[in-house]
CSV table of C-alpha atoms in Angstrom, one decimal:
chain,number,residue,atom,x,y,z
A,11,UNK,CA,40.7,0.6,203.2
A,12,UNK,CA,38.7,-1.6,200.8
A,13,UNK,CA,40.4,-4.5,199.2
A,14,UNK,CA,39.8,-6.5,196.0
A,15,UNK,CA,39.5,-9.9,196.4
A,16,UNK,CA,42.1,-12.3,195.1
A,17,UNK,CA,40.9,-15.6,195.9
A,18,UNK,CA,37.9,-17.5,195.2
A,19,UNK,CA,36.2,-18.4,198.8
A,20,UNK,CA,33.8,-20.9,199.1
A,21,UNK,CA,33.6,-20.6,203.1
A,22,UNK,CA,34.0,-17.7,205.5
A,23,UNK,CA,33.6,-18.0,209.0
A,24,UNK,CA,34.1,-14.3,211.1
A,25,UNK,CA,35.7,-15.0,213.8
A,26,UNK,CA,32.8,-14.5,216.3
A,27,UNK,CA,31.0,-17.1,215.3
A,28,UNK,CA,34.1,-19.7,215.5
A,29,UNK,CA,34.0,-19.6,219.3
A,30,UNK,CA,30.5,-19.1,219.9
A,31,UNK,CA,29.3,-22.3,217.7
A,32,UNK,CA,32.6,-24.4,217.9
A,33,UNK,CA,31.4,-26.2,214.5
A,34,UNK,CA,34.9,-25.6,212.8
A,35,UNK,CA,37.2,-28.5,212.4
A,36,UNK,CA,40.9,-27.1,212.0
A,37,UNK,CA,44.3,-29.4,212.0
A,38,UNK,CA,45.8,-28.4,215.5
A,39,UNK,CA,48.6,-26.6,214.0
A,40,UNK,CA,46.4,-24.5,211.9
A,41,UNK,CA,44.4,-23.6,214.9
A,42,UNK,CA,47.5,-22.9,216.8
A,43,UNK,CA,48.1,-20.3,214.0
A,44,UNK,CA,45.0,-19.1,212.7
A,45,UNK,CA,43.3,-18.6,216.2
A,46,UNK,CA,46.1,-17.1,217.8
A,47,UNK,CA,46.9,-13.3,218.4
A,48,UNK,CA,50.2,-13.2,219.0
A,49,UNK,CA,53.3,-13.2,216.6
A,50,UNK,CA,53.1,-15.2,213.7
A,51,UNK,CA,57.0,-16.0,212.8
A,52,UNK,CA,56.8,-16.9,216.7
A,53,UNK,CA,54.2,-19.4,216.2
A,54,UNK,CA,56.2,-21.0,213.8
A,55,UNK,CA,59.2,-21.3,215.3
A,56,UNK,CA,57.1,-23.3,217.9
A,57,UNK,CA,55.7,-25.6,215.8
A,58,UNK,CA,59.0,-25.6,213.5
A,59,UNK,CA,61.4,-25.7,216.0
A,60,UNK,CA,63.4,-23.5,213.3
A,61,UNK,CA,64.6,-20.0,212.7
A,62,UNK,CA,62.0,-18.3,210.5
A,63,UNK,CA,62.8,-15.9,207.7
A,64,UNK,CA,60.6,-13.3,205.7
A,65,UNK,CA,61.1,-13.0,202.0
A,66,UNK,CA,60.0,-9.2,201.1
A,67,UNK,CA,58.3,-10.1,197.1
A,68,UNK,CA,56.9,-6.9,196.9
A,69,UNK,CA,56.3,-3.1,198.4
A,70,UNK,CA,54.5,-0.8,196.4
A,71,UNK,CA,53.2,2.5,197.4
A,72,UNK,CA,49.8,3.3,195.2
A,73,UNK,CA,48.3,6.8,194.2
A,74,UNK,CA,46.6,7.5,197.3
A,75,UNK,CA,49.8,6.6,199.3
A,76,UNK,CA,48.7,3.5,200.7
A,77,UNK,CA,51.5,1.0,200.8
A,78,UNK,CA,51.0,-2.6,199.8
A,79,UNK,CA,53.7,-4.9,201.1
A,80,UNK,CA,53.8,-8.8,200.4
A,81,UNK,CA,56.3,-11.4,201.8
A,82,UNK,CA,56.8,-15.2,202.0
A,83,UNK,CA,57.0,-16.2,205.5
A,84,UNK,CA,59.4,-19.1,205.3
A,85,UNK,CA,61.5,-22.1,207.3
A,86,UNK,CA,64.7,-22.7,204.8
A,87,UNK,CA,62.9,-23.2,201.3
A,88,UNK,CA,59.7,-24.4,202.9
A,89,UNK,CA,57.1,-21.9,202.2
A,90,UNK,CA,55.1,-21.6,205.4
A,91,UNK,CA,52.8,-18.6,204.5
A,92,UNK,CA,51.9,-15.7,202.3
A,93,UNK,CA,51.0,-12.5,203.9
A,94,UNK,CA,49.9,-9.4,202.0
A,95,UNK,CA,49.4,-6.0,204.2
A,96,UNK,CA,48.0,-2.5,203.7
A,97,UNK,CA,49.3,1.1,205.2
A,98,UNK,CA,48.9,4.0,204.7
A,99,UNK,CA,52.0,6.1,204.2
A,100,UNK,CA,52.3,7.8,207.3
A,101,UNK,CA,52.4,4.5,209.3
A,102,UNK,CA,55.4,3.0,208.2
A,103,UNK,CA,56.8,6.3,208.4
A,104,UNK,CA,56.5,7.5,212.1
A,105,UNK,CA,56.2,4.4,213.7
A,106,UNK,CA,59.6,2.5,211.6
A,107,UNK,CA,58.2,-0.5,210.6
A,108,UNK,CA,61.1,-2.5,208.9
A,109,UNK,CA,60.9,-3.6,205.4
A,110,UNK,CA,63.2,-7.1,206.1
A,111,UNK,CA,61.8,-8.0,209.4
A,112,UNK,CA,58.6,-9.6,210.6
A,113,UNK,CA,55.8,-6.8,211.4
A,114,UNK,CA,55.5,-8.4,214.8
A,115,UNK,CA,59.3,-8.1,215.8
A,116,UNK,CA,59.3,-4.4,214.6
A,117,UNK,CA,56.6,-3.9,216.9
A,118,UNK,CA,58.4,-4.8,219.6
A,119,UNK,CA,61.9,-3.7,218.3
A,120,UNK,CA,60.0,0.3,219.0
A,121,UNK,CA,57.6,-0.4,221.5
A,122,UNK,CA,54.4,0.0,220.2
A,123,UNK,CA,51.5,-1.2,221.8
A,124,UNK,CA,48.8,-2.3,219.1
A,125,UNK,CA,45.5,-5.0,219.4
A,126,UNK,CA,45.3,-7.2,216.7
A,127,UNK,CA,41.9,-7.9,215.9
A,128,UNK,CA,41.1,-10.7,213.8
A,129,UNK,CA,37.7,-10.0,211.5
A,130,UNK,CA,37.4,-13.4,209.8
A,131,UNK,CA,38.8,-16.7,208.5
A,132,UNK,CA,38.4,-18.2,204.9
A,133,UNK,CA,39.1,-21.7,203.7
A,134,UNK,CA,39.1,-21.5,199.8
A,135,UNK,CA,41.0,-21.5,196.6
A,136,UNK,CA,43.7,-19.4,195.0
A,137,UNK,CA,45.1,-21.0,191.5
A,138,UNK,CA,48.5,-18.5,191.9
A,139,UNK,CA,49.1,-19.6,195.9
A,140,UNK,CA,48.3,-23.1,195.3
A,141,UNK,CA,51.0,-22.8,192.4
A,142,UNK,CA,53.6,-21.3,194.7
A,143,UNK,CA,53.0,-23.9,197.6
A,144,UNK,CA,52.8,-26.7,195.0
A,145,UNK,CA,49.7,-27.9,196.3
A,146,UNK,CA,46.3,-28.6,194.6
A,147,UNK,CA,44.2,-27.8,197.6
A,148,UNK,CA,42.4,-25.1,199.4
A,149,UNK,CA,44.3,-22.8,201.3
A,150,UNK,CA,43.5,-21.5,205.4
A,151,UNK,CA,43.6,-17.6,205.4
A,152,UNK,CA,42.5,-15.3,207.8
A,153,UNK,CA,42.4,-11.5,207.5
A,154,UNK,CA,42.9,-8.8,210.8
A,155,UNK,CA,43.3,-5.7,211.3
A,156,UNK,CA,46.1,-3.6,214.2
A,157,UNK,CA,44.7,-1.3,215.6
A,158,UNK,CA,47.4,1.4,217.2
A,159,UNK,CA,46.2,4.4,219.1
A,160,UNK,CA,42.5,3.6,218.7
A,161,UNK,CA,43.0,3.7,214.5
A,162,UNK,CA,43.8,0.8,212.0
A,163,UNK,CA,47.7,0.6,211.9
A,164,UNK,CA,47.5,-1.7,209.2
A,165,UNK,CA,44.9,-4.9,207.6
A,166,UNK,CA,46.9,-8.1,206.9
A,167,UNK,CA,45.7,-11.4,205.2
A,168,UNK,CA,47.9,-14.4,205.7
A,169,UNK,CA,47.6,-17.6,203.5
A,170,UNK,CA,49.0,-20.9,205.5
A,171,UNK,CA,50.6,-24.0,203.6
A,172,UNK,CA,48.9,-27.2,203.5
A,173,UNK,CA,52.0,-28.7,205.3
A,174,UNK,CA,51.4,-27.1,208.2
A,175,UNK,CA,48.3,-29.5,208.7
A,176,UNK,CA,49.5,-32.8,207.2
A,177,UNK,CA,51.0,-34.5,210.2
A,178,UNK,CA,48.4,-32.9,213.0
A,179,UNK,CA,45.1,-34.6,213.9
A,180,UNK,CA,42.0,-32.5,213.1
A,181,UNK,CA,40.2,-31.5,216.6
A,182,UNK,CA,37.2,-28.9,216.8
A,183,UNK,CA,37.9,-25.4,218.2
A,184,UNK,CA,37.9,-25.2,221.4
A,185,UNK,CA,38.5,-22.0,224.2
């Protein structure tokens, strides 16, 4: 699954490296996120203390029936993340991912057993996102793929609001 870029990086890390150097300064609630493999919408309601909703923008299945789905991840009107994901047909098919829940719940909701493997994280521009969180800064993204069964279940890049790191202190990476 190849993707077209849509933002203009100016820094990649792969997630590799971030451990074994530990050079990376992140705002502890961005590492919270962005380092961890467990449920996003979870995370947040950590760090929110609130209920977190998903926003389905847009599904689209293209020509060679992979299905492009994109959704705000929000906490009332506060615009936490954007998250775009790829699948192939079939996927969301026999395993019953639902549309109007978080990917992570449906997982759960029918028991599938996945490894989320997270390839790399980008700090960078976006003119579109930055317009939609109403900020003038670079965004935090990172991009992973679950894996189900051995194959890629799906490949998901999430781009995180600057409020997330406003009111945390920034600390290096550490295990």
């Amino acid at each position: 699954m190849l993707r077209r870029k849509r933002v203009i990086e100016f820094y990649e890390i792969p997630y590799s490296e971030v451990y074994k150097n530990k050079t990376v300064s992140l705002p502890i609630a961005l590492q919270l996120i962005i380092m961890n493999n467990g449920s996003l919408t979870q995370n947040f309601n950590s760090i929110t203390g609130k209920k977190i909703q998903i926003h389905l923008i847009k599904q689209k299945t293209q020509k060679n029936q992979e299905i492009i789905r994109q959704v705000w991840i929000k906490e009332n009107l506060h615009k936490l993340a954007f998250a775009e994901s790829y699948w192939k047909k079939n996927n969301i098919q026999k395993n019953n991912i639902i549309n109007n829940k978080p990917i992570g719940q449906s997982i759960i909701l029918n028991e599938i057993d996945v490894y989320k493997e997270i390839k790399s994280i980008h700090y960078g521009y976006s003119y579109n996102l930055e317009k939609k969180f109403k900020v003038n800064t670079p965004l935090w993204s990172r991009k992973y793929t679950i894996w189900y069964n051995k194959k890629p279940l799906t490949i998901i890049q999430e781009f995180f609001s600057i409020c997330l790191s406003k009111n945390s202190n920034t600390n290096r990476i550490t295990n």
